[in-house]
PDB file of C-alpha atoms in Angstrom:
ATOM      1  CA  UNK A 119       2.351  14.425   3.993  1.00 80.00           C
ATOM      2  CA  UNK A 120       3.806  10.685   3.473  1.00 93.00           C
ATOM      3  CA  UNK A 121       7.295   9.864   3.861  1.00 94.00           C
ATOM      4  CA  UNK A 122       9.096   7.781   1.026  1.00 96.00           C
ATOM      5  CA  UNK A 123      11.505   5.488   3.147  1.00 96.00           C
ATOM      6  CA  UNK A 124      14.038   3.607   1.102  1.00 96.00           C
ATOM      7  CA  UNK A 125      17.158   1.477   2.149  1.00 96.00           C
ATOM      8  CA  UNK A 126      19.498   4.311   2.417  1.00 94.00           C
ATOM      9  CA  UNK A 127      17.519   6.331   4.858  1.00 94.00           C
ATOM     10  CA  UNK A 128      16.176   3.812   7.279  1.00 96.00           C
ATOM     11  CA  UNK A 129      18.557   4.025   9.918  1.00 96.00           C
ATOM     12  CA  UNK A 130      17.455   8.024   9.525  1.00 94.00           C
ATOM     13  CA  UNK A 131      13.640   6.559  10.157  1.00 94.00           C
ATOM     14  CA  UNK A 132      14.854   4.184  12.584  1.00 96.00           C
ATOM     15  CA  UNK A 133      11.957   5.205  15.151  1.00 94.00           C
ATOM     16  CA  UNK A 134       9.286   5.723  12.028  1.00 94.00           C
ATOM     17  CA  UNK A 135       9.549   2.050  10.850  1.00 97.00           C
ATOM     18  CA  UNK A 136       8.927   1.094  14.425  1.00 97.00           C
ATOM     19  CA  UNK A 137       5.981   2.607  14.605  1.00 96.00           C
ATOM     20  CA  UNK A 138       5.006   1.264  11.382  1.00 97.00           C
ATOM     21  CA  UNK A 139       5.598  -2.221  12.388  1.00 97.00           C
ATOM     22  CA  UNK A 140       3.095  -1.313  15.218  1.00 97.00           C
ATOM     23  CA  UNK A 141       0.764   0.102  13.343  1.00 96.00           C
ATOM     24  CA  UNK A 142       0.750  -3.210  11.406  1.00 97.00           C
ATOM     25  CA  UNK A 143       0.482  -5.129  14.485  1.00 97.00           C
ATOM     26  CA  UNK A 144      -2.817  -3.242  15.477  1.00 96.00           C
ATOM     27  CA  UNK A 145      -3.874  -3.927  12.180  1.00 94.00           C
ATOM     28  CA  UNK A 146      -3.368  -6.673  10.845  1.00 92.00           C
ATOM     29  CA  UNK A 147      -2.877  -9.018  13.852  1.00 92.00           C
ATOM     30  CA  UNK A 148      -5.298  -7.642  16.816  1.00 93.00           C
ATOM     31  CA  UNK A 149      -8.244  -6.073  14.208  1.00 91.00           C
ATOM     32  CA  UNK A 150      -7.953  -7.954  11.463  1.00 87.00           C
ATOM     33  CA  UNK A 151      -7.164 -11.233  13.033  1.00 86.00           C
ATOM     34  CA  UNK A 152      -4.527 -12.446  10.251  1.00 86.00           C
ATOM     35  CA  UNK A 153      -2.210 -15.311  10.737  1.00 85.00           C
ATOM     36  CA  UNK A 154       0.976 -13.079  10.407  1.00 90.00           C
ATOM     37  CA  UNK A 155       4.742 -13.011  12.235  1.00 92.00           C
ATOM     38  CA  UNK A 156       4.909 -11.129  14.621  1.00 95.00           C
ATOM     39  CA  UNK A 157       7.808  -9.866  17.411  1.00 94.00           C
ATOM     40  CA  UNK A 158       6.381  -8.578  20.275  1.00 95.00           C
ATOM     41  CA  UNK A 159       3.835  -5.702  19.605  1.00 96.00           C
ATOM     42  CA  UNK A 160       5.637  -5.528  15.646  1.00 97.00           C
ATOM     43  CA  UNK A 161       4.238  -7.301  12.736  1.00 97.00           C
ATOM     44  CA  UNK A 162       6.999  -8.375  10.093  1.00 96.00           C
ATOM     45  CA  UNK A 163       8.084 -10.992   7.970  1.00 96.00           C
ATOM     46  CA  UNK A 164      10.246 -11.996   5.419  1.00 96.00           C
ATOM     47  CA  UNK A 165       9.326  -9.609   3.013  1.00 98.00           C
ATOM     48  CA  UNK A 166      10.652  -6.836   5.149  1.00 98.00           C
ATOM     49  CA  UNK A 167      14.406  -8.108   4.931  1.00 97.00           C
ATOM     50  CA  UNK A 168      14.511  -7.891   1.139  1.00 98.00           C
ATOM     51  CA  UNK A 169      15.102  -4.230   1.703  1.00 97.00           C
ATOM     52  CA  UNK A 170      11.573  -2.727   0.396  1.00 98.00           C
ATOM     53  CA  UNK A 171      10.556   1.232  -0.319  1.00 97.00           C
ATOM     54  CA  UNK A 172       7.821   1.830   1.902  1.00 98.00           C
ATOM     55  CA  UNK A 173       4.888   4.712   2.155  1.00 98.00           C
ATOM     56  CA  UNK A 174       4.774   6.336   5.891  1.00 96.00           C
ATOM     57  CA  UNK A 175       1.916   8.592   6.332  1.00 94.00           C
ATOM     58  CA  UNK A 176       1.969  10.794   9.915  1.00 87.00           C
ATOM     59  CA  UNK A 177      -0.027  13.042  11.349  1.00 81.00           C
ATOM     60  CA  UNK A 178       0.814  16.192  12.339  1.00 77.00           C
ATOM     61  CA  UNK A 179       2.246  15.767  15.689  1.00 79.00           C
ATOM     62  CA  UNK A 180       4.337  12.667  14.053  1.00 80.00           C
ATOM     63  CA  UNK A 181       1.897   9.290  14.633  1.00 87.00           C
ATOM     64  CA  UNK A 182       1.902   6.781  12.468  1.00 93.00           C
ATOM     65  CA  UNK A 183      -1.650   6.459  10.578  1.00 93.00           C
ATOM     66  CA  UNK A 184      -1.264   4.532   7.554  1.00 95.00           C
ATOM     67  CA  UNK A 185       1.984   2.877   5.740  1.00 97.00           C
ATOM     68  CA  UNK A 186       2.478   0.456   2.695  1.00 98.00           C
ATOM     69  CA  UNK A 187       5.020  -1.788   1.262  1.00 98.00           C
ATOM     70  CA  UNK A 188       6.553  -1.691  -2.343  1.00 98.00           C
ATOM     71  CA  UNK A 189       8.627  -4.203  -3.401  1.00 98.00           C
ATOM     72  CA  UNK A 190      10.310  -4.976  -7.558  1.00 98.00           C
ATOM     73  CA  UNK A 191       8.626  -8.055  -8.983  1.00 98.00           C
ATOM     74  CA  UNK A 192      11.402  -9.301 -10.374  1.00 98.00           C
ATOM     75  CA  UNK A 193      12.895 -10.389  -6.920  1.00 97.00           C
ATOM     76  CA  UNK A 194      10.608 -12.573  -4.328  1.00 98.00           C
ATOM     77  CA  UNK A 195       6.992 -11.040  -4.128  1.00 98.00           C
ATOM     78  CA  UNK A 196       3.886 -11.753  -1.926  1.00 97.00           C
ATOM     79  CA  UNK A 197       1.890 -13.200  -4.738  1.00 97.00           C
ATOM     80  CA  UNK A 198       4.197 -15.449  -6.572  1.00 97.00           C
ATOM     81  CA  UNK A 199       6.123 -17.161  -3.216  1.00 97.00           C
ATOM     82  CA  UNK A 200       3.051 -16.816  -0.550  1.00 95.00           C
ATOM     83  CA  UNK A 201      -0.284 -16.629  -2.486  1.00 95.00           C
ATOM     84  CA  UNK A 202       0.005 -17.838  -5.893  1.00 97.00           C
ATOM     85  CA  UNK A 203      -2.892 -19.575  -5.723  1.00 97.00           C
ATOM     86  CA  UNK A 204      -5.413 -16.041  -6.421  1.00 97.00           C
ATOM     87  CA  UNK A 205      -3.098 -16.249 -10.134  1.00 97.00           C
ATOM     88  CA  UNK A 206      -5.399 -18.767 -11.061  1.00 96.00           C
ATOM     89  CA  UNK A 207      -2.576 -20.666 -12.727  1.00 96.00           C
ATOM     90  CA  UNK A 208      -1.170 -17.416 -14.755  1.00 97.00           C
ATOM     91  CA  UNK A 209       2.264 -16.630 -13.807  1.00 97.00           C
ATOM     92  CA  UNK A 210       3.401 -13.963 -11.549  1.00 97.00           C
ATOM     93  CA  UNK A 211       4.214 -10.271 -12.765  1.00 97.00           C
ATOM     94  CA  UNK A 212       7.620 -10.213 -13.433  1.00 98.00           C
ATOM     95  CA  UNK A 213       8.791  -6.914 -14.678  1.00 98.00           C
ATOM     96  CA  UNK A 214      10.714  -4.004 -13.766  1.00 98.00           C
ATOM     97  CA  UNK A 215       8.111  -1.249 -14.566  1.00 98.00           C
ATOM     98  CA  UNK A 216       5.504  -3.436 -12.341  1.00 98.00           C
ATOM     99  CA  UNK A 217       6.033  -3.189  -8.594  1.00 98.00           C
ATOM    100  CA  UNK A 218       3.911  -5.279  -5.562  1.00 98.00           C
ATOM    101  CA  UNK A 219       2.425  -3.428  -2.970  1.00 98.00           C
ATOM    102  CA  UNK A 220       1.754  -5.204   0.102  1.00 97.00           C
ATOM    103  CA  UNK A 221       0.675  -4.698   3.560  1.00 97.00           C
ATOM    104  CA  UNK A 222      -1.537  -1.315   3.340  1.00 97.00           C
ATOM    105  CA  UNK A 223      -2.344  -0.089   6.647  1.00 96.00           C
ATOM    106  CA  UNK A 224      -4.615   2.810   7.818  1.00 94.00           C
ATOM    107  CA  UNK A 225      -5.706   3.595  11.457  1.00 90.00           C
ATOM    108  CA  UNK A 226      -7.279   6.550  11.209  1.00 77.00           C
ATOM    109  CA  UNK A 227      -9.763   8.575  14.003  1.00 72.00           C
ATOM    110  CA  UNK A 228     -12.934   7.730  13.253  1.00 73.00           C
ATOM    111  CA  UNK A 229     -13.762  11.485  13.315  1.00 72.00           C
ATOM    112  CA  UNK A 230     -10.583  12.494  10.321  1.00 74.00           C
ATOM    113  CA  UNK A 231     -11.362  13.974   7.657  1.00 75.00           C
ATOM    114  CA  UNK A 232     -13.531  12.475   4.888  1.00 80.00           C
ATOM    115  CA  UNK A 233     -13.183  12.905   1.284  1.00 78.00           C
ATOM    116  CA  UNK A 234     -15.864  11.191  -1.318  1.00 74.00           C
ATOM    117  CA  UNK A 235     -17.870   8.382  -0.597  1.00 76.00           C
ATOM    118  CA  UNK A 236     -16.620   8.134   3.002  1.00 81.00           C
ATOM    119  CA  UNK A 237     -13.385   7.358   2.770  1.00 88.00           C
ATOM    120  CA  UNK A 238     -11.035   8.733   5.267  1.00 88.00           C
ATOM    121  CA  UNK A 239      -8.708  11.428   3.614  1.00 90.00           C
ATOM    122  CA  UNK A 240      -5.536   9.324   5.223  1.00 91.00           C
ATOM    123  CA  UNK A 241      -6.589   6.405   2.351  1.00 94.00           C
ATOM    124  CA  UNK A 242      -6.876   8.719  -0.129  1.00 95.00           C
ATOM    125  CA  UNK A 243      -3.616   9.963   0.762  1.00 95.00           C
ATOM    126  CA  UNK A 244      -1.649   6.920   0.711  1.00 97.00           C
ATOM    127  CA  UNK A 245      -3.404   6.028  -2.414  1.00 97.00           C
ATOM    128  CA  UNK A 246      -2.185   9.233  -4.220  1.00 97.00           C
ATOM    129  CA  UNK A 247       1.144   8.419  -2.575  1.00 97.00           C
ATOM    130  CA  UNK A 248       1.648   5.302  -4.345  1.00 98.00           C
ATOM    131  CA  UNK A 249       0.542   6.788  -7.823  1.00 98.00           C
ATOM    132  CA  UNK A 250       2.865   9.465  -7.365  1.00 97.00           C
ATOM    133  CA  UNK A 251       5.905   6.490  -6.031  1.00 97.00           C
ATOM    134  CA  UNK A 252       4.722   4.925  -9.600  1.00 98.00           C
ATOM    135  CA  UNK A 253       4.713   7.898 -11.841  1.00 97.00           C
ATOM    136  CA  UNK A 254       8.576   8.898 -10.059  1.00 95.00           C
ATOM    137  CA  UNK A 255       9.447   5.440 -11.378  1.00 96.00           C
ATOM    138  CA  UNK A 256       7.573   5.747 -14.543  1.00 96.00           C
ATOM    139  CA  UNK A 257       6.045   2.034 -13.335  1.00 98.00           C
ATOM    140  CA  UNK A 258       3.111   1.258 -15.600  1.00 98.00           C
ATOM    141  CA  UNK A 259       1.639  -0.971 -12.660  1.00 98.00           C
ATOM    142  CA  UNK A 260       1.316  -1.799  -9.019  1.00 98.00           C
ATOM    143  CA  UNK A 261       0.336  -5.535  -8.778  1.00 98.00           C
ATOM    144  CA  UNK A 262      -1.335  -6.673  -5.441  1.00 98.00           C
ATOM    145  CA  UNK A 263      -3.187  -9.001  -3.416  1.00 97.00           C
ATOM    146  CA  UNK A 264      -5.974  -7.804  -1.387  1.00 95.00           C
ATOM    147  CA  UNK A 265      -9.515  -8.454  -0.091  1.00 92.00           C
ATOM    148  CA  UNK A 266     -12.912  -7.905  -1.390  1.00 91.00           C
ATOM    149  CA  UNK A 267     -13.530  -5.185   0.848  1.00 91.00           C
ATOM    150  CA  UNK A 268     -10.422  -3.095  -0.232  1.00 94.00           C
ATOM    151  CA  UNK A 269     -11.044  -3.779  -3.637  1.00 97.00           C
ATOM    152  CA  UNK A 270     -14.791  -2.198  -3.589  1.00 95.00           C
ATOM    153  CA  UNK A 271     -12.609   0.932  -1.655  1.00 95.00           C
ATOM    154  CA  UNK A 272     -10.502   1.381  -4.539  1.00 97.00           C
ATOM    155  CA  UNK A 273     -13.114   1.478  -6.660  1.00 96.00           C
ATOM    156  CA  UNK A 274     -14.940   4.000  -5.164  1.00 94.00           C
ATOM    157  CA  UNK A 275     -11.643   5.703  -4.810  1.00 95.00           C
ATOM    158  CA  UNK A 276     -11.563   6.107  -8.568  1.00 95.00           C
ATOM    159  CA  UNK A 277      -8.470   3.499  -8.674  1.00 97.00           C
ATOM    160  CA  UNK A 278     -10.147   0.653  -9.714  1.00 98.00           C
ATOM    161  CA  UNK A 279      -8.409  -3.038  -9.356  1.00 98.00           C
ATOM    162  CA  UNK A 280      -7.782  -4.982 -12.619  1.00 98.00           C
ATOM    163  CA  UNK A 281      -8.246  -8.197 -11.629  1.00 98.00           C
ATOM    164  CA  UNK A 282      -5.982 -11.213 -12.282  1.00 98.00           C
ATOM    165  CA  UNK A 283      -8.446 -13.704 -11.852  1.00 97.00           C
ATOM    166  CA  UNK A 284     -11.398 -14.670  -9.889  1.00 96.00           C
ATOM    167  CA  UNK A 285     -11.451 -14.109  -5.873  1.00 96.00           C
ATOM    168  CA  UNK A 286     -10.245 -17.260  -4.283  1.00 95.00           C
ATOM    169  CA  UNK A 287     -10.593 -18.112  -0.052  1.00 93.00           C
ATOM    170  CA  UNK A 288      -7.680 -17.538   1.887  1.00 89.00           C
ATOM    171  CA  UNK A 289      -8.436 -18.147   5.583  1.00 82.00           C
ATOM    172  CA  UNK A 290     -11.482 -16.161   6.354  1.00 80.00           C
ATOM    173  CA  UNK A 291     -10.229 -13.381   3.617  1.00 86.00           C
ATOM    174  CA  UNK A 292     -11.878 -13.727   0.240  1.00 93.00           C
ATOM    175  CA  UNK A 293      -8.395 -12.620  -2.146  1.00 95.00           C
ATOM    176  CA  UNK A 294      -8.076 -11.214  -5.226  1.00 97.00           C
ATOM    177  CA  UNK A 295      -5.115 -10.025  -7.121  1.00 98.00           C
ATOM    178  CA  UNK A 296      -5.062  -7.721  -9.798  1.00 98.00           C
ATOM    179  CA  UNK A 297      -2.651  -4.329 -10.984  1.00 98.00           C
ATOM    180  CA  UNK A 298      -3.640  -0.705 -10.284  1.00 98.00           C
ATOM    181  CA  UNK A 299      -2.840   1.758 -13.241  1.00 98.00           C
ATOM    182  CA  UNK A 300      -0.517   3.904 -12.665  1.00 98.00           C
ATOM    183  CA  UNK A 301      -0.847   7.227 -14.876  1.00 98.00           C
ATOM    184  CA  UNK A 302      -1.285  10.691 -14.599  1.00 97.00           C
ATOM    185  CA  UNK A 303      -5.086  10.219 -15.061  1.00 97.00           C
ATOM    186  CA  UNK A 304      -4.890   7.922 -12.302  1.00 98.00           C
ATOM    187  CA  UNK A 305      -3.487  10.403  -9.757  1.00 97.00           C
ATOM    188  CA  UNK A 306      -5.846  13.498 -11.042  1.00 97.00           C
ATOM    189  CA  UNK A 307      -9.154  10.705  -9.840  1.00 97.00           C
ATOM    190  CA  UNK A 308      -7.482   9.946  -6.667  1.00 97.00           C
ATOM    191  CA  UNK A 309      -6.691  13.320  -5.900  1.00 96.00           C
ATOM    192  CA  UNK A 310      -9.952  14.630  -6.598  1.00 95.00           C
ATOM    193  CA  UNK A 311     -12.103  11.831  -5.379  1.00 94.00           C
ATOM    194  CA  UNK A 312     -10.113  12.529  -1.756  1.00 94.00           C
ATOM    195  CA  UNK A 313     -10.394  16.455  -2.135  1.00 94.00           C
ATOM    196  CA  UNK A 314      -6.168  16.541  -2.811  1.00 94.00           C
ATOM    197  CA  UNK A 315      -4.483  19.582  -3.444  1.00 93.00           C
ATOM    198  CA  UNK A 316      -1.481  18.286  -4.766  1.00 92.00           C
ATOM    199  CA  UNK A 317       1.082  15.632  -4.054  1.00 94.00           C
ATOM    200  CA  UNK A 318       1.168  13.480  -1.136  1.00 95.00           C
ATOM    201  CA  UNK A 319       4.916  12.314  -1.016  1.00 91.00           C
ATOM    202  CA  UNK A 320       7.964  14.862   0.637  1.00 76.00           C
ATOM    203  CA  UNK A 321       9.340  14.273  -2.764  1.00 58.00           C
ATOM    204  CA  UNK A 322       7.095  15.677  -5.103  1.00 48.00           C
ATOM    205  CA  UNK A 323       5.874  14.562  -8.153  1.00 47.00           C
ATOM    206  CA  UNK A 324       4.407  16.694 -10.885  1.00 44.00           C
ATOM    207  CA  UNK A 325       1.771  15.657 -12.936  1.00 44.00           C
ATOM    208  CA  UNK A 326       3.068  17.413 -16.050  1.00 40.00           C
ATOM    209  CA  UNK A 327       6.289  15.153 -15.571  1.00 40.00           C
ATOM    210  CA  UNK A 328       4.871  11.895 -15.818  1.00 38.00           C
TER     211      UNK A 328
END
């Protein structure tokens, strides 16, 4: 299951989001070789003081495995203050049924559980898990920035990117931004693409209530 951690209960996850800030460290700094902040073995940054919901995924003796960020668009976001240059000159989302996701992390065994197409079940997981955070919020959107490789991922996930505009280089990543439909048809691919049950999140959502 995947723990929704908002404002009000992170002193409660106090030991949780510092394992999270690990598992982004391992990552995003040592695999993936990003230029990120970084304190100690932690990766943070600015974003993470504007008091974000974020996606915790654990296994089942209570390691961190995968996480992601959601943040409003109408306050600061990733891709209209740091990377506003994949827009390709269109302004940035700005709307409260449209959240940014940011920093999506999985570090799953290389022998866990599969679902189609060879995705680990963990990404399908946190995938559902962010439909379901949508639906809950009746967003119609998640806007984010990503690479190439995650956006062929999602496709094959059955929750394809709708791109912004063309990929642009950042670094050695090749970008691309673009929103990720959030709907009930959405979560019924995901979920069956990554052999899913049912929901994801402690909080459950139904799919007759969205």
């Amino acid at each position: 299951m995947i723990q929704l951690i908002t404002e009000s209960s992170y002193s409660a996850f106090s030991c949780t989001l510092a394992s999270m800030y690990k598992l982004r460290y391992r990552v995003f700094k040592q695999r993936l070789e990003w230029s990120v902040q970084t304190c100690g073995d932690m990766e943070m940054d600015d974003f993470d003081a504007l008091h974000p919901a974020y996606l915790v995924q654990a296994s089942l003796e209570g390691h961190v495995e995968g996480s992601v960020r959601l943040l409003p668009t109408m306050g600061p976001t990733m891709v209209r203050d740091t990377f506003p240059m994949v827009l390709g000159g269109l302004p940035a989302p700005a709307d409260p049924l449209v959240w940014e996701s940011s920093r999506f992390a999985v570090d799953a065994s290389p022998h866990a559980p599969k679902g189609e197409h060879g995705l680990a079940k963990s990404t399908y997981e946190l995938f559902a898990g962010m439909v379901e955070f949508g639906l809950s919020r009746r967003l119609k959107s998640i806007v984010t920035v990503t690479d190439a490789r995650m956006e062929r991922i999602l496709k094959r996930a059955g929750w394809p990117l709708c791109r912004i505009a063309e990929p642009c280089n950042i670094g050695n990543t090749l970008a691309v931004a673009g929103h990720l439909e959030i709907s009930a048809g959405a979560l019924q691919r995901v979920r069956s693409a990554g052999g899913l049950d049912g929901p994801v999140l402690w909080t459950p959502v139904l799919l007759e209530a969205a």
